[in-house]
Amino acid sequence: MKLYAPKEKVVASARKVWCEAFAQVAETDSRVVALTADLSRSTITEIFREKFPDRYFNVGVAEQNMVGMAAGLALSGKIPFCNTFAPFAAMRAGEQFRTDACYMHLNVRLVAGYAGISQPAGPTHSGLEDAGIIRGMPGSAVVSPSDLSMVKKIFEASLEYQGPMYLRFGLGKNEPYLYAEDYDFVIGKAIETRPGTDATIITHGMILQDALIAAEKLEEMGISTAVLDMHTLKPLDTEAVISAARRTGRVLTMERHSILNGLGSAVAETLMEAGVPCRFKRLGIPDLYPSYGDPARLADKYGFGIPAAVDTIAGWVRES
Amino acid sequence: MADSATVDRLLDRVYEYRKDLLKLCHRVGGLHIGGDLSCAEVMITLFQYALHVRPEDPNWEDRDRFVLSKGHCSAALYLSMAQRGYFDKQELFDTYKNGYETRFGNHPCKAALPCLDSSSGSLGHGLPIAVGMAAAARIDGKSHRVYCVMGDGEISEGSVWEAALAAAGFRLGNVVAVVDRNRMGLDGFTEEIMPLDPVEDKWRSFGWRVVTVDGHDLKQLVDAIDALPPAEDPTPTVIVANTVKGKGVSFMENNPIYHHIAIDEEQLRQALAEVDAAYRRQKGGRTA
C-alpha cells in the first residue's frame, strides 16, 4: 500500500474536511438528517446546515432528546447523524443510544468528537472510556477514521450499513492524509497499512500516524514492524488479529482511549480465546483522568506515545 | 361534540378491556395493573377512535404513530392493539411474559413484535422518540399525528422536558402527548415523592397547548381528540388526563401495592363483579 510520509500531509483545519465530506455524502442521499446539541460549529454539520436546513435539527444542549429524536427519525426511514462530543454522546445519551437505537437496531449514527486525549479541554470533554461503553451494547458498531481520506469512506459506508453506529472522531485539527492511493474500505475489515515480520502494531483511529512513525523508527533499528489499521473496533476483524499475531508473534495495540475496554481489550480477548501465544501490550490512556495539555506531550507523559511504542517492541526483540 | 353512539361503543370496549386485563393479571401472575387500569379510557379512545392506522398493513407510511412511553403498561397496549385487530387476543393470553419466544414481553419490544411503532420500557424515552417521528413527518410533508402516552411519575425525567422544548421549538403540532395523571408512582403518591403540580402550567410554559380532562370520561376524551388542531399547526398538544390508579376495582384504587402485583381467584372474582356492576350502571345511565 502506497502511503504518504506520516507528517507529509497534515491538515491544520481537518474538521473542514469532515464537514465537506459529510455534506457531499448527504447530497447523494435524502435520508440523511443531522442533529446537534449546540455543537454544530465543533462537529461535522457546519456545511450541512447551510445546504439542508430542512434536514437539520439543533436541539440545544439536550443530548438525551437528540438521540431519542434520532431513534424516532430512524423509525421513519431516515439516517440521522447525531453530533456531540464523545463523553456526552456515550454517557449523557448512552441509555438512549443503547435502549432506543441499539435495542431496536436502528440506523442511528452517533458522531462523537473529542475522543481520547485529542484536545486540551480536559477530562470533562474527552472521550476516555466512550468506545468501551458503546462496545458493550449489543448490535453496536464502533468505527473511527484513521486518516482524512477515510472520513468520507466511513460516511459513504454508513449509508448502506444496517444498525446503529458510533463514529469516533478527534478534535479535527492537525490530522493527516496517510493513504496515498485509493483502497477498499469495508466496515469490520482491517487494513494492513504496512507489512512487517517482527511485530505488529494494531491501531484504532488517528493514532495510526504515530504507529507508522514508530514503525519507521523501528525499521531504522532493523526491526520489521507491521501496522494493522483497525478502523472498526466493533465488529472486530478477529481473523486479521489472529493472523497478525501468528505471523509476527508480537502484538502492540495503540489507541486514544482508556486501556480498559477498548481496542487493547478487544484484541486481548480475541487472542486469549484463540489460544495464540505472543508478546502483547496495550498502549492507551491509563486508568486515570489525564491532566491538561498538548495531546502529544500527554501521550508521552502517560506512556502511550511513539517512544513507548518503539521501546516496547525494541525491548521484546532484544529479549528474544 | 362526542355523539352518544360513539361513547357507547367505546364504553363496551373499555368494559371488555378491564375484564381482560384482570383475567390476564390473574393468569400470568402479575401485571402493572394499577397503571393499566388508570389509562383504560385513554387507550381505548386512542386505539378505537383517534388513531388512523391499518392493522392489516402496520407499516402504512401515512399512519398515525403511537408510542407508549409508560412501557411497563405493556398489557394495556397489547389489549388495545388486539381489540383493534393487530393480533389475536388468545395468543396474548397464552404467551404473555411466558417463555423466551413470546412476542408479548413485560415491556413492548419492536424486534419481537414488529407492528409496534417503538419499543419502550425505560421511562422518559417515549416523547423524544415521538418528537423524532414528528420531525420526520415534517420533512416528508406528511400530515399524520404522533401520539405518546406517558405516566405522570415519568415526567420527572429530564429527557421529557428536553423533548417538550424541542416539540414546541420545532413547531411540531403533529405531536399529541397524553399524561396519565393518576398521581402515583411506584413508591406512592407523586406529590409526596416529588411534587409535579401544577402540571398544566409546566407544559404551558414550555409552549404547549394544554387540555385537561377527566381521564375516565370517554366523552371528554373524544371531545379532546376532536378539538385537536390540524397536524400542520405549530403548537404541540398535551392532554392531561386526571385518572385514578387501579380505577374500577375498589381495593386497588389509590393503593400503592397495586402498582405491580398478582391477584388470586377471590380477588379476581370480586374485581370482575365490581367492573360488571359499574358497566351496568353506566349503560343504564345512558339508556335512561
Coordinates of C-alpha atoms in Angstrom, one line a residue:
Chain A
M1 CA 0.0 0.0 0.0
K2 CA 1.3 3.4 -1.0
L3 CA 1.5 5.8 1.9
Y4 CA 2.4 9.4 2.5
A5 CA 5.1 10.0 4.9
P6 CA 3.3 10.3 8.3
K7 CA 3.9 14.1 8.6
E8 CA 3.8 14.9 4.9
K9 CA 0.1 15.8 4.5
V10 CA -1.2 17.1 7.9
V11 CA -4.2 19.3 7.6
A12 CA -4.5 22.0 10.3
S13 CA -8.2 22.6 9.9
A14 CA -9.1 18.9 9.5
R15 CA -12.7 19.5 10.7
K16 CA -13.4 21.3 7.5
V17 CA -12.6 18.1 5.6
W18 CA -15.1 16.2 7.8
C19 CA -17.8 18.9 7.2
E20 CA -17.2 18.8 3.4
A21 CA -17.2 15.0 3.3
F22 CA -20.4 14.8 5.3
A23 CA -22.2 17.5 3.2
Q24 CA -21.1 15.7 0.0
V25 CA -22.4 12.3 1.2
A26 CA -25.6 13.9 2.4
E27 CA -26.1 15.4 -1.0
T28 CA -26.4 11.9 -2.5
D29 CA -29.0 10.6 0.0
S30 CA -32.1 12.5 1.1
R31 CA -32.5 10.1 4.1
V32 CA -29.5 11.8 5.8
V33 CA -30.6 14.0 8.7
A34 CA -28.3 15.9 11.0
L35 CA -28.9 16.6 14.7
T36 CA -26.6 18.5 17.0
A37 CA -26.7 19.7 20.6
D38 CA -25.5 23.2 20.2
L39 CA -22.2 22.0 18.8
S40 CA -22.6 22.5 15.1
R41 CA -19.6 24.6 14.8
S42 CA -17.4 21.9 16.5
T43 CA -18.6 18.8 14.7
I44 CA -19.4 17.7 11.1
T45 CA -22.6 19.7 10.4
E46 CA -21.4 23.2 9.7
I47 CA -21.8 23.0 5.9
F48 CA -24.7 20.6 6.0
R49 CA -26.9 23.1 8.0
E50 CA -26.4 25.7 5.3
K51 CA -27.2 23.4 2.5
F52 CA -30.0 21.3 4.0
P53 CA -31.8 23.4 6.6
D54 CA -34.9 21.2 6.4
R55 CA -33.0 18.2 7.5
Y56 CA -31.0 19.9 10.3
F57 CA -32.1 19.9 13.9
N58 CA -30.2 21.8 16.6
V59 CA -31.9 20.6 19.8
G60 CA -29.9 22.8 22.1
V61 CA -27.8 21.3 24.9
A62 CA -30.0 18.3 25.3
E63 CA -28.2 15.1 24.2
Q64 CA -30.8 12.6 25.5
N65 CA -33.5 14.2 23.4
M66 CA -31.1 14.4 20.4
V67 CA -30.5 10.6 20.4
G68 CA -34.2 9.8 21.3
M69 CA -35.3 12.0 18.4
A70 CA -32.8 10.3 16.2
A71 CA -34.4 7.0 17.0
G72 CA -37.8 8.4 16.0
L73 CA -36.3 9.7 12.8
A74 CA -34.7 6.3 12.0
L75 CA -38.0 4.6 12.7
S76 CA -39.4 6.8 10.0
G77 CA -36.8 5.7 7.4
K78 CA -34.2 8.5 8.0
I79 CA -30.5 8.1 8.6
P80 CA -29.9 10.5 11.5
F81 CA -26.3 11.6 12.3
C82 CA -26.2 13.0 15.9
N83 CA -23.3 15.3 16.7
T84 CA -21.7 16.0 20.0
F85 CA -18.6 15.3 22.0
A86 CA -17.7 11.7 22.9
P87 CA -18.4 11.8 26.7
F88 CA -21.8 13.4 26.2
A89 CA -22.6 11.0 23.3
A90 CA -21.6 7.8 25.1
M91 CA -22.7 8.7 28.6
R92 CA -25.2 11.5 28.8
A93 CA -27.1 10.0 25.9
G94 CA -25.7 6.5 26.4
E95 CA -29.0 5.0 27.5
Q96 CA -30.9 6.4 24.6
F97 CA -28.3 5.0 22.2
R98 CA -28.5 1.6 23.9
T99 CA -32.2 1.3 24.6
D100 CA -33.6 3.3 21.6
A101 CA -31.0 2.8 18.9
C102 CA -29.3 -0.5 19.6
Y103 CA -32.2 -2.4 21.1
M104 CA -34.3 -1.6 18.0
H105 CA -31.2 -1.9 15.8
L106 CA -31.9 1.4 14.1
N107 CA -29.7 3.3 11.7
V108 CA -28.7 6.0 14.1
R109 CA -25.2 7.4 13.7
L110 CA -23.7 8.9 16.8
V111 CA -20.8 11.1 15.7
A112 CA -18.6 11.7 18.7
G113 CA -15.9 14.3 18.6
Y114 CA -13.1 14.9 21.1
A115 CA -12.4 11.2 21.5
G116 CA -9.4 10.4 23.6
I117 CA -6.8 12.9 24.6
S118 CA -7.1 14.7 21.4
Q119 CA -7.8 18.1 22.7
P120 CA -6.7 20.4 25.6
A121 CA -10.1 20.8 27.2
G122 CA -9.6 18.2 29.9
P123 CA -11.4 15.1 31.1
T124 CA -14.9 16.7 31.1
H125 CA -14.8 17.0 27.4
S126 CA -12.7 13.9 26.5
G127 CA -13.9 10.6 25.4
L128 CA -11.7 8.4 27.6
E129 CA -14.0 5.4 28.1
D130 CA -16.7 6.0 25.4
A131 CA -15.8 3.3 22.9
G132 CA -15.7 0.7 25.7
I133 CA -19.2 1.7 26.9
I134 CA -20.6 1.6 23.4
R135 CA -18.8 -1.7 22.5
G136 CA -20.8 -3.4 25.3
M137 CA -24.1 -2.5 23.7
P138 CA -25.4 -5.4 21.6
G139 CA -25.7 -4.7 17.9
S140 CA -23.5 -1.5 18.0
A141 CA -20.7 -0.8 15.6
V142 CA -17.7 1.4 16.6
V143 CA -15.7 3.0 13.7
S144 CA -13.0 5.7 13.7
P145 CA -11.3 7.2 10.7
S146 CA -7.5 6.6 10.7
D147 CA -6.7 9.3 8.3
L148 CA -8.6 12.1 6.5
S149 CA -9.2 10.0 3.4
M150 CA -11.2 7.6 5.4
V151 CA -13.7 10.1 6.7
K152 CA -15.7 10.2 3.5
K153 CA -15.5 6.5 3.1
I154 CA -17.0 6.0 6.5
F155 CA -19.9 8.3 5.8
E156 CA -20.5 6.5 2.5
A157 CA -20.3 3.1 4.1
S158 CA -22.7 4.2 6.8
L159 CA -25.5 4.8 4.3
E160 CA -25.5 1.1 3.4
Y161 CA -24.8 -0.3 6.9
Q162 CA -27.8 -1.6 8.8
G163 CA -27.8 -0.9 12.5
P164 CA -26.5 1.7 15.0
M165 CA -23.0 3.1 14.6
Y166 CA -20.8 5.1 16.9
L167 CA -18.4 7.1 14.8
R168 CA -15.4 8.2 16.9
F169 CA -13.7 11.4 15.9
G170 CA -10.9 13.5 17.4
L171 CA -10.6 17.3 17.6
G172 CA -10.4 17.9 13.9
K173 CA -7.1 19.7 14.0
N174 CA -3.7 18.6 12.6
E175 CA -5.0 15.3 11.2
P176 CA -3.1 13.6 8.3
Y177 CA -3.7 12.0 5.0
L178 CA -1.8 8.8 5.2
Y179 CA -3.2 6.6 2.4
A180 CA -1.7 7.9 -0.9
E181 CA -3.7 5.7 -3.1
D182 CA -7.3 4.6 -3.2
Y183 CA -8.3 1.5 -1.1
D184 CA -11.2 -0.6 -0.3
F185 CA -12.9 0.4 2.9
V186 CA -15.2 -2.2 4.4
I187 CA -16.7 -1.9 7.9
G188 CA -15.2 -4.7 10.1
K189 CA -12.3 -5.4 7.8
A190 CA -8.9 -4.2 9.0
I191 CA -6.3 -2.8 6.6
E192 CA -2.7 -3.9 6.6
T193 CA -1.2 -0.5 6.2
R194 CA 2.3 -1.6 6.4
P195 CA 3.8 -5.1 6.2
G196 CA 6.3 -6.4 8.7
T197 CA 7.6 -9.7 10.2
D198 CA 9.0 -9.0 13.7
A199 CA 6.0 -7.3 15.4
T200 CA 2.5 -5.9 14.7
I201 CA 1.1 -2.6 15.9
I202 CA -2.7 -2.6 15.8
T203 CA -4.3 0.8 15.9
H204 CA -7.8 2.3 16.2
G205 CA -8.2 5.9 14.9
M206 CA -5.9 8.7 14.0
I207 CA -3.2 7.3 16.2
L208 CA -2.3 5.3 13.1
Q209 CA 0.0 8.2 12.3
D210 CA 2.0 7.6 15.5
A211 CA 2.2 3.9 14.8
L212 CA 3.6 4.5 11.3
I213 CA 6.3 6.8 12.7
A214 CA 7.2 4.2 15.4
A215 CA 7.4 1.6 12.7
E216 CA 9.8 3.7 10.7
K217 CA 12.0 4.3 13.7
L218 CA 12.0 0.5 14.4
E219 CA 12.9 -0.1 10.7
E220 CA 15.9 2.1 11.2
M221 CA 16.9 -0.2 14.1
G222 CA 16.5 -3.2 11.8
I223 CA 13.1 -4.3 13.3
S224 CA 10.4 -5.0 10.7
T225 CA 7.0 -3.9 12.1
A226 CA 3.6 -4.4 10.6
V227 CA 0.9 -1.9 11.1
L228 CA -2.7 -3.1 11.1
D229 CA -5.3 -0.3 10.8
M230 CA -8.3 -1.5 12.9
H231 CA -10.6 1.3 11.9
T232 CA -13.6 -0.8 13.1
L233 CA -13.3 -1.6 16.8
K234 CA -16.6 -3.5 16.6
P235 CA -17.3 -5.8 14.9
L236 CA -13.6 -6.6 15.3
D237 CA -11.7 -8.2 12.5
T238 CA -10.7 -11.2 14.6
E239 CA -9.2 -13.1 11.7
A240 CA -6.8 -10.2 11.0
V241 CA -5.8 -10.0 14.6
I242 CA -5.1 -13.8 14.9
S243 CA -3.3 -13.9 11.7
A244 CA -1.0 -11.0 12.6
A245 CA -0.2 -12.5 16.0
R246 CA 0.6 -15.8 14.5
R247 CA 2.8 -14.3 11.8
T248 CA 4.8 -11.9 14.0
G249 CA 4.5 -13.2 17.5
R250 CA 4.4 -9.8 19.0
V251 CA 1.4 -7.5 19.2
L252 CA 1.2 -4.0 20.4
T253 CA -2.1 -2.1 20.5
M254 CA -2.3 1.7 20.3
E255 CA -5.5 3.8 20.9
R256 CA -6.5 7.2 22.1
H257 CA -8.9 5.6 24.7
S258 CA -8.6 4.1 28.1
I259 CA -6.6 0.9 28.1
L260 CA -9.8 -0.6 29.7
N261 CA -12.5 -2.0 27.3
G262 CA -11.1 -0.5 24.1
L263 CA -9.0 -1.9 21.3
G264 CA -6.4 -3.5 23.6
S265 CA -9.1 -5.3 25.5
A266 CA -10.8 -6.5 22.3
V267 CA -7.6 -7.8 20.8
A268 CA -6.5 -9.5 24.1
E269 CA -9.9 -11.2 24.3
T270 CA -9.5 -12.4 20.8
L271 CA -6.0 -13.7 21.2
M272 CA -6.7 -15.5 24.5
E273 CA -9.7 -17.2 23.2
A274 CA -7.9 -18.3 20.1
G275 CA -5.0 -19.6 22.1
V276 CA -2.4 -17.6 20.2
P277 CA 0.7 -17.3 22.3
C278 CA 2.5 -14.0 21.7
R279 CA 4.1 -11.0 23.4
F280 CA 1.4 -8.4 24.0
K281 CA 0.9 -4.9 25.4
R282 CA -1.8 -2.3 25.3
L283 CA -0.8 1.4 24.8
G284 CA -3.6 3.8 25.6
I285 CA -4.7 6.2 28.3
P286 CA -4.1 4.7 31.7
D287 CA -6.9 4.2 34.2
L288 CA -6.9 7.8 35.4
Y289 CA -8.2 11.3 34.5
P290 CA -5.4 12.9 32.5
S291 CA -4.2 16.4 33.2
Y292 CA -4.5 19.3 30.7
G293 CA -2.0 20.0 27.9
D294 CA -0.8 19.2 24.5
P295 CA -2.1 15.8 23.4
A296 CA 1.3 14.6 22.1
R297 CA 3.0 15.5 25.3
L298 CA 0.4 13.9 27.4
A299 CA 0.7 10.7 25.3
D300 CA 4.4 10.7 26.2
K301 CA 3.7 11.6 29.8
Y302 CA 1.2 8.7 30.2
G303 CA 3.4 6.3 28.2
F304 CA 1.4 5.7 25.1
G305 CA 3.2 7.8 22.6
I306 CA 5.7 7.0 19.9
P307 CA 8.7 6.4 22.2
A308 CA 6.7 3.9 24.3
A309 CA 5.8 2.0 21.1
V310 CA 9.4 1.9 19.9
D311 CA 10.8 1.0 23.3
T312 CA 8.3 -1.8 23.9
I313 CA 8.8 -3.5 20.6
A314 CA 12.6 -3.0 20.6
G315 CA 12.7 -4.4 24.1
W316 CA 10.8 -7.5 23.0
V317 CA 13.1 -8.1 20.1
R318 CA 16.2 -7.6 22.3
E319 CA 14.9 -10.1 24.9
S320 CA 14.4 -12.9 22.3
Chain B
M1 CA -69.1 17.1 20.4
A2 CA -68.9 13.4 21.0
D3 CA -72.1 11.6 19.9
S4 CA -73.7 9.1 22.3
A5 CA -73.3 6.1 19.9
T6 CA -69.5 6.6 19.8
V7 CA -69.3 6.9 23.6
D8 CA -71.5 3.9 23.9
R9 CA -69.3 1.9 21.6
L10 CA -66.1 2.9 23.5
L11 CA -67.8 2.1 26.8
D12 CA -68.3 -1.5 25.6
R13 CA -64.6 -1.7 24.6
V14 CA -63.4 -0.3 27.9
Y15 CA -65.6 -2.9 29.7
E16 CA -64.0 -5.7 27.7
Y17 CA -60.5 -4.2 28.3
R18 CA -60.9 -4.0 32.0
K19 CA -62.2 -7.6 32.3
D20 CA -59.4 -8.9 30.0
L21 CA -56.8 -7.1 32.0
L22 CA -57.9 -8.5 35.3
K23 CA -58.1 -12.1 33.9
L24 CA -54.7 -11.7 32.4
C25 CA -53.3 -10.3 35.6
H26 CA -54.6 -13.4 37.4
R27 CA -53.5 -15.8 34.7
V28 CA -49.9 -14.6 34.3
G29 CA -49.1 -13.9 37.9
G30 CA -49.0 -10.2 37.9
L31 CA -49.2 -7.0 35.8
H32 CA -48.6 -3.3 36.3
I33 CA -52.3 -3.5 36.9
G34 CA -52.7 -0.1 38.6
G35 CA -51.4 1.9 35.7
D36 CA -53.1 -0.4 33.2
L37 CA -56.4 0.4 34.7
S38 CA -55.8 4.1 35.0
C39 CA -55.2 4.5 31.3
A40 CA -58.1 2.3 30.2
E41 CA -60.3 5.0 28.7
V42 CA -57.3 6.9 27.3
M43 CA -56.0 3.8 25.5
I44 CA -59.4 2.8 24.2
T45 CA -60.2 6.3 22.9
L46 CA -56.9 6.4 21.1
F47 CA -57.0 2.9 19.6
Q48 CA -60.7 2.8 18.9
Y49 CA -61.3 6.4 17.9
A50 CA -58.3 8.6 17.3
L51 CA -55.6 6.6 15.6
H52 CA -55.7 6.3 11.8
V53 CA -54.0 3.0 11.3
R54 CA -54.3 -0.1 9.2
P55 CA -53.7 -3.1 11.4
E56 CA -53.5 -5.3 8.3
D57 CA -50.8 -3.0 6.9
P58 CA -48.9 -1.9 10.1
N59 CA -46.1 -0.2 8.2
W60 CA -48.5 2.0 6.1
E61 CA -46.4 5.1 5.9
D62 CA -49.3 7.6 6.4
R63 CA -50.5 6.0 9.6
D64 CA -50.6 7.9 12.9
R65 CA -47.8 6.8 15.2
F66 CA -48.3 5.6 18.7
V67 CA -45.6 5.4 21.4
L68 CA -46.4 4.0 24.8
S69 CA -43.8 5.8 26.9
K70 CA -45.0 4.1 30.1
G71 CA -43.9 0.8 28.7
H72 CA -44.5 -1.1 31.9
C73 CA -48.1 -0.9 31.0
S74 CA -47.5 -3.2 28.1
A75 CA -50.7 -5.2 28.8
A76 CA -52.7 -2.0 28.2
L77 CA -51.0 -1.6 24.8
Y78 CA -51.3 -5.3 23.8
L79 CA -55.0 -5.5 24.7
S80 CA -55.7 -2.2 22.9
M81 CA -53.9 -3.4 19.8
A82 CA -55.7 -6.8 19.9
Q83 CA -59.0 -5.1 20.1
R84 CA -58.0 -3.0 17.1
G85 CA -57.2 -6.2 15.2
Y86 CA -53.4 -6.3 15.1
F87 CA -53.2 -9.9 16.5
D88 CA -55.3 -12.5 18.2
K89 CA -56.1 -11.9 21.9
Q90 CA -55.8 -15.6 22.6
E91 CA -52.1 -15.6 21.7
L92 CA -51.6 -12.8 24.1
F93 CA -53.4 -14.7 26.9
D94 CA -51.4 -17.9 26.1
T95 CA -48.0 -16.4 25.8
Y96 CA -47.8 -13.0 27.7
K97 CA -44.5 -13.0 29.6
N98 CA -44.4 -16.7 29.0
G99 CA -41.1 -18.2 27.8
Y100 CA -38.3 -16.8 25.8
E101 CA -40.0 -16.8 22.5
T102 CA -43.1 -14.7 23.4
R103 CA -43.9 -11.7 21.3
F104 CA -45.5 -10.1 24.3
G105 CA -42.9 -9.3 26.9
N106 CA -43.2 -7.4 30.1
H107 CA -42.1 -4.3 28.2
P108 CA -43.0 -3.8 24.5
C109 CA -40.2 -4.9 22.1
K110 CA -40.4 -4.0 18.5
A111 CA -37.9 -6.7 17.5
A112 CA -40.3 -9.3 18.8
L113 CA -43.5 -7.5 17.7
P114 CA -42.7 -5.5 14.5
C115 CA -46.2 -3.9 14.3
L116 CA -45.2 -1.7 17.3
D117 CA -44.1 1.7 16.3
S118 CA -41.4 1.6 19.0
S119 CA -40.0 -0.4 21.9
S120 CA -40.4 1.1 25.3
G121 CA -39.8 0.5 28.9
S122 CA -37.1 2.9 30.2
L123 CA -39.1 5.9 31.3
G124 CA -38.6 9.3 29.7
H125 CA -37.7 7.8 26.3
G126 CA -41.1 7.9 24.6
L127 CA -41.5 11.6 24.0
P128 CA -38.1 12.2 22.4
I129 CA -38.8 9.3 20.0
A130 CA -42.3 10.7 19.2
V131 CA -40.7 14.1 18.5
G132 CA -38.3 12.5 16.1
M133 CA -41.1 10.8 14.3
A134 CA -43.0 14.1 14.1
A135 CA -39.9 15.8 12.7
A136 CA -39.6 13.1 10.1
A137 CA -43.3 13.7 9.1
R138 CA -42.5 17.4 8.7
I139 CA -39.5 16.6 6.4
D140 CA -41.7 14.3 4.3
G141 CA -44.6 16.7 4.2
K142 CA -46.9 14.1 5.8
S143 CA -49.9 15.1 7.9
H144 CA -50.3 12.2 10.3
R145 CA -50.0 12.7 14.0
V146 CA -47.7 11.1 16.6
Y147 CA -49.4 10.2 19.9
C148 CA -47.4 9.5 23.0
V149 CA -48.8 8.2 26.3
M150 CA -46.8 8.9 29.4
G151 CA -47.2 8.2 33.0
D152 CA -47.2 11.1 35.4
G153 CA -44.4 9.7 37.5
E154 CA -42.2 9.5 34.4
I155 CA -42.4 13.2 33.7
S156 CA -39.8 13.7 36.5
E157 CA -37.3 12.6 33.9
G158 CA -35.3 15.5 32.4
S159 CA -35.5 14.0 28.9
V160 CA -39.2 14.6 28.9
W161 CA -38.6 18.3 29.2
E162 CA -35.8 18.3 26.7
A163 CA -38.3 16.8 24.2
A164 CA -41.1 19.2 25.4
L165 CA -38.8 22.1 24.5
A166 CA -38.0 20.5 21.1
A167 CA -41.6 19.8 20.1
A168 CA -42.5 23.4 20.7
G169 CA -39.2 24.8 19.3
F170 CA -39.5 22.8 16.1
R171 CA -43.2 23.8 15.8
L172 CA -44.4 20.2 15.9
G173 CA -48.2 20.5 16.3
N174 CA -48.4 16.9 15.0
V175 CA -47.3 15.7 18.4
V176 CA -50.1 14.8 20.9
A177 CA -48.9 13.8 24.3
V178 CA -51.2 12.3 26.9
V179 CA -50.1 12.4 30.6
D180 CA -51.9 9.7 32.6
R181 CA -52.2 11.8 35.7
N182 CA -53.0 9.0 38.2
R183 CA -51.0 10.9 40.8
M184 CA -49.0 7.8 41.8
G185 CA -45.6 6.3 41.1
L186 CA -44.2 3.0 42.3
D187 CA -43.4 4.3 45.8
G188 CA -46.7 6.1 46.4
F189 CA -48.2 9.5 45.6
T190 CA -46.3 11.7 43.2
E191 CA -46.9 14.8 45.3
E192 CA -45.2 13.1 48.2
I193 CA -42.4 11.6 46.2
M194 CA -41.6 14.7 44.1
P195 CA -44.3 17.2 43.6
L196 CA -45.4 17.7 40.0
D197 CA -48.2 20.2 40.4
P198 CA -49.1 22.5 38.7
V199 CA -48.6 20.1 35.8
E200 CA -50.5 22.1 33.3
D201 CA -48.6 25.3 34.0
K202 CA -45.3 23.4 33.4
W203 CA -46.4 22.3 29.9
R204 CA -48.0 25.6 29.1
S205 CA -44.8 27.4 30.0
F206 CA -42.9 25.1 27.6
G207 CA -45.1 26.3 24.7
W208 CA -47.6 23.5 24.6
R209 CA -51.4 23.7 24.2
V210 CA -52.8 22.1 27.3
V211 CA -56.1 20.3 27.6
T212 CA -57.2 18.9 30.9
V213 CA -59.8 16.1 31.1
D214 CA -61.3 13.6 33.4
G215 CA -59.4 10.6 32.0
H216 CA -62.2 8.2 32.8
D217 CA -64.8 10.3 30.9
L218 CA -65.0 9.0 27.4
K219 CA -67.0 12.0 26.2
Q220 CA -64.3 14.4 27.4
L221 CA -61.6 12.3 25.8
V222 CA -63.4 12.1 22.5
D223 CA -64.0 15.9 22.6
A224 CA -60.3 16.5 23.2
I225 CA -59.4 14.4 20.2
D226 CA -62.0 16.2 18.0
A227 CA -60.6 19.5 19.1
L228 CA -57.0 18.8 18.1
P229 CA -55.6 21.4 15.7
P230 CA -54.5 20.1 12.3
A231 CA -51.2 18.3 12.2
E232 CA -49.7 21.3 10.4
D233 CA -50.3 23.5 13.4
P234 CA -47.1 24.8 15.1
T235 CA -48.2 24.0 18.7
P236 CA -48.0 20.5 20.2
T237 CA -50.8 19.4 22.4
V238 CA -50.7 17.7 25.8
I239 CA -53.8 16.1 27.2
V240 CA -53.6 15.9 31.0
A241 CA -55.9 13.0 31.8
N242 CA -56.8 13.1 35.5
T243 CA -57.2 9.4 36.4
V244 CA -57.2 7.0 39.4
K245 CA -54.6 4.3 39.7
G246 CA -56.4 1.0 39.8
K247 CA -59.6 2.6 38.5
G248 CA -62.7 0.4 38.7
V249 CA -61.6 -2.0 41.4
S250 CA -62.2 -0.7 44.9
F251 CA -59.3 -2.5 46.7
M252 CA -56.8 -1.4 44.0
E253 CA -57.7 2.3 43.7
N254 CA -55.1 4.6 45.0
N255 CA -53.3 1.7 46.7
P256 CA -49.6 1.6 46.0
I257 CA -49.4 -2.2 46.5
Y258 CA -51.3 -2.5 43.2
H259 CA -48.5 -0.9 41.1
H260 CA -47.4 -4.4 40.0
I261 CA -49.0 -7.4 41.6
A262 CA -50.7 -10.7 41.0
I263 CA -54.3 -11.3 42.1
D264 CA -55.8 -14.6 43.4
E265 CA -59.0 -16.2 42.4
E266 CA -61.1 -14.5 45.0
Q267 CA -59.7 -11.1 44.2
L268 CA -60.4 -11.7 40.5
R269 CA -63.9 -12.6 41.3
Q270 CA -64.5 -9.5 43.3
A271 CA -62.8 -7.2 40.8
L272 CA -64.8 -8.6 37.9
A273 CA -68.0 -8.2 39.8
E274 CA -67.2 -4.5 40.5
V275 CA -66.3 -3.9 36.9
D276 CA -69.5 -5.6 35.8
A277 CA -71.7 -3.5 38.2
A278 CA -70.1 -0.3 37.1
Y279 CA -70.6 -1.1 33.5
R280 CA -74.3 -1.9 34.1
R281 CA -74.7 1.4 36.0
Q282 CA -73.1 3.3 33.1
K283 CA -75.1 1.6 30.4
G284 CA -78.3 2.0 32.5
G285 CA -77.5 5.7 33.0
R286 CA -77.0 6.1 29.2
T287 CA -80.2 4.4 28.2
A288 CA -82.3 6.1 30.9

